[in-house]
Every structure is written in C-alpha cells, then in structure tokens.
C-alpha cells in the first residue's frame, strides 16, 4: 500500500528520477528546477507516492494560482504502473486543491502522450480547447 505525502527537500533526486523514468519531461522542463520552484512557492507543493519499502514511485506538482488549480508533472515509475499510484497522486492533488477552495483543476498533457491522456480521461478529466501559449523567462 502506497503512502501519499508532501515531498521533503531530500526527495529531490528521487522525484527527478521518477519524472525522467516516466518519460513525462519535455524539452522546456528542467526537473530539478521544477522541483525547487514548486517546493519554494507558497502556492504549490510536490506530492509523492511512497512504497512500503520507502521508495518514491510517483510524484506530481500541485498548485493554486488563486484562479484555478493546476496539476503538473505527474509521473509514475514504469514498474509501479497499474497499482493505483497515479490515482493516489490525482486524489491527493484534488484534496490539496479543495482545501484551498480552488473551483476547478486544470492540467496539460503533451502531444503524443496517449497513455497520459487515457489515464486522465479514465479519471473523469476532459479536454478543453483553449490553446496554451508560453514564453521563456530565462536568459
């Protein structure tokens, strides 16, 4: 049985490893920095799913921007898939956002991540049409 908890600073490398092994990172992601920023911001956190053996097998970022709740970077190690880890992470994000009175939860799934789309749709999430735009603030 997995345990859901907020990440601690010492979980950084395990979380980065989960994200890398799960194949969810994109060219615009910098997983160590993503972890640090989520942990440092008062409007977000990183949730982890920990096995009974103490291994972090799943991780996600959850945040509330004051308008909508967001889930980012949800990843599960391939050897832990199908065991409820993803649902545990999703449920944890929803609970975290409900506690902050977020009116809705949004997330993005990269093009080509058909397994990710199927997972979120299985949980009741549905696609909305507004495009998402980006500009990098890094030099």
XYZ file of C-alpha atoms in Angstrom:
139
model
C 0.000 0.000 0.000
C 1.424 3.328 -1.057
C 1.555 6.369 1.197
C 0.886 9.844 -0.153
C 2.811 12.709 1.406
C 4.295 16.075 0.614
C 7.842 15.867 -0.639
C 10.754 16.885 1.504
C 13.926 18.539 0.198
C 15.791 15.237 0.454
C 13.297 13.683 -2.021
C 14.540 15.916 -4.831
C 16.649 13.348 -6.685
C 14.071 10.575 -6.268
C 11.372 12.850 -7.705
C 13.594 13.890 -10.610
C 14.313 10.201 -11.270
C 10.577 9.409 -11.299
C 9.907 12.193 -13.786
C 12.782 11.076 -16.013
C 11.896 7.371 -15.865
C 8.217 8.036 -16.509
C 9.015 9.890 -19.728
C 6.889 12.946 -18.951
C 9.549 15.632 -19.148
C 9.661 17.887 -22.186
C 12.462 19.982 -23.650
C 11.211 23.027 -21.756
C 11.295 21.228 -18.404
C 14.218 21.346 -16.031
C 13.111 18.771 -13.444
C 15.473 19.786 -10.609
C 14.461 23.420 -11.001
C 10.781 22.466 -11.334
C 11.036 20.610 -8.022
C 12.803 23.509 -6.290
C 10.353 26.126 -7.535
C 7.303 24.069 -6.548
C 8.718 23.436 -3.084
C 9.649 27.102 -2.544
C 6.359 28.607 -3.683
C 3.596 29.073 -1.080
C 1.020 28.286 -3.791
C 2.317 24.835 -4.691
C 3.908 21.658 -3.446
C 5.186 18.318 -4.684
C 3.281 15.215 -3.670
C 4.948 11.811 -3.678
C 3.682 8.259 -3.559
C 5.995 6.196 -1.382
C 6.078 2.398 -1.391
C 6.085 0.391 1.847
C 9.828 -0.043 1.218
C 10.310 3.739 1.265
C 10.798 4.144 -2.494
C 9.284 7.180 -4.197
C 7.489 5.625 -7.178
C 5.277 8.551 -8.168
C 5.412 12.324 -7.995
C 3.407 15.347 -9.085
C 3.299 19.098 -8.644
C 0.056 20.666 -7.473
C -0.579 24.375 -7.280
C -3.256 27.012 -6.906
C -2.795 30.344 -8.638
C -5.810 31.984 -6.990
C -7.987 31.316 -10.020
C -7.580 27.643 -10.938
C -5.879 24.612 -9.525
C -3.147 23.033 -11.600
C -1.544 19.617 -11.724
C 1.867 19.403 -13.360
C 4.494 16.733 -13.942
C 2.565 13.673 -12.793
C 4.840 10.701 -13.248
C 4.875 7.086 -12.095
C 7.826 4.745 -12.458
C 7.060 2.157 -15.168
C 7.418 -0.748 -12.726
C 4.769 0.798 -10.429
C 2.106 1.500 -13.059
C -1.264 -0.161 -12.777
C -1.130 -0.299 -8.985
C -3.120 2.820 -8.155
C -0.173 5.194 -7.766
C -1.452 7.637 -10.382
C -4.926 7.691 -8.861
C -3.417 8.247 -5.403
C -1.484 11.242 -6.733
C -4.532 12.628 -8.532
C -6.756 12.218 -5.481
C -4.102 13.904 -3.351
C -3.953 16.859 -5.727
C -7.732 17.217 -5.709
C -7.800 17.126 -1.909
C -4.984 19.682 -1.655
C -6.843 21.984 -4.045
C -10.208 21.529 -2.312
C -8.596 22.616 0.947
C -7.640 25.857 -0.815
C -11.114 26.288 -2.335
C -9.934 26.010 -5.936
C -13.020 25.959 -8.197
C -11.533 23.655 -10.851
C -8.473 21.602 -11.665
C -6.540 22.023 -14.904
C -3.637 20.059 -16.314
C -1.748 19.730 -19.555
C -0.746 16.549 -21.354
C 1.933 16.734 -24.025
C 1.102 15.818 -27.598
C 1.872 12.179 -28.210
C 1.405 11.135 -24.584
C -1.546 8.893 -25.372
C -1.158 6.888 -22.157
C -1.306 10.113 -20.142
C -4.413 11.269 -21.972
C -6.110 7.918 -21.441
C -5.208 7.960 -17.737
C -6.649 11.415 -17.084
C -9.773 10.705 -19.144
C -10.278 7.484 -17.178
C -10.333 9.616 -14.017
C -13.015 11.893 -15.487
C -10.901 14.775 -16.778
C -11.894 16.139 -20.169
C -10.124 18.116 -22.845
C -10.887 21.812 -23.235
C -9.966 23.747 -26.325
C -8.151 26.937 -25.323
C -4.589 26.702 -26.605
C -1.748 27.131 -24.158
C 0.988 29.622 -25.045
C 4.409 30.006 -23.498
C 7.359 32.362 -23.370
C 10.568 31.539 -21.550
C 11.693 33.971 -18.862
C 15.169 32.512 -18.721
C 18.092 34.199 -20.429
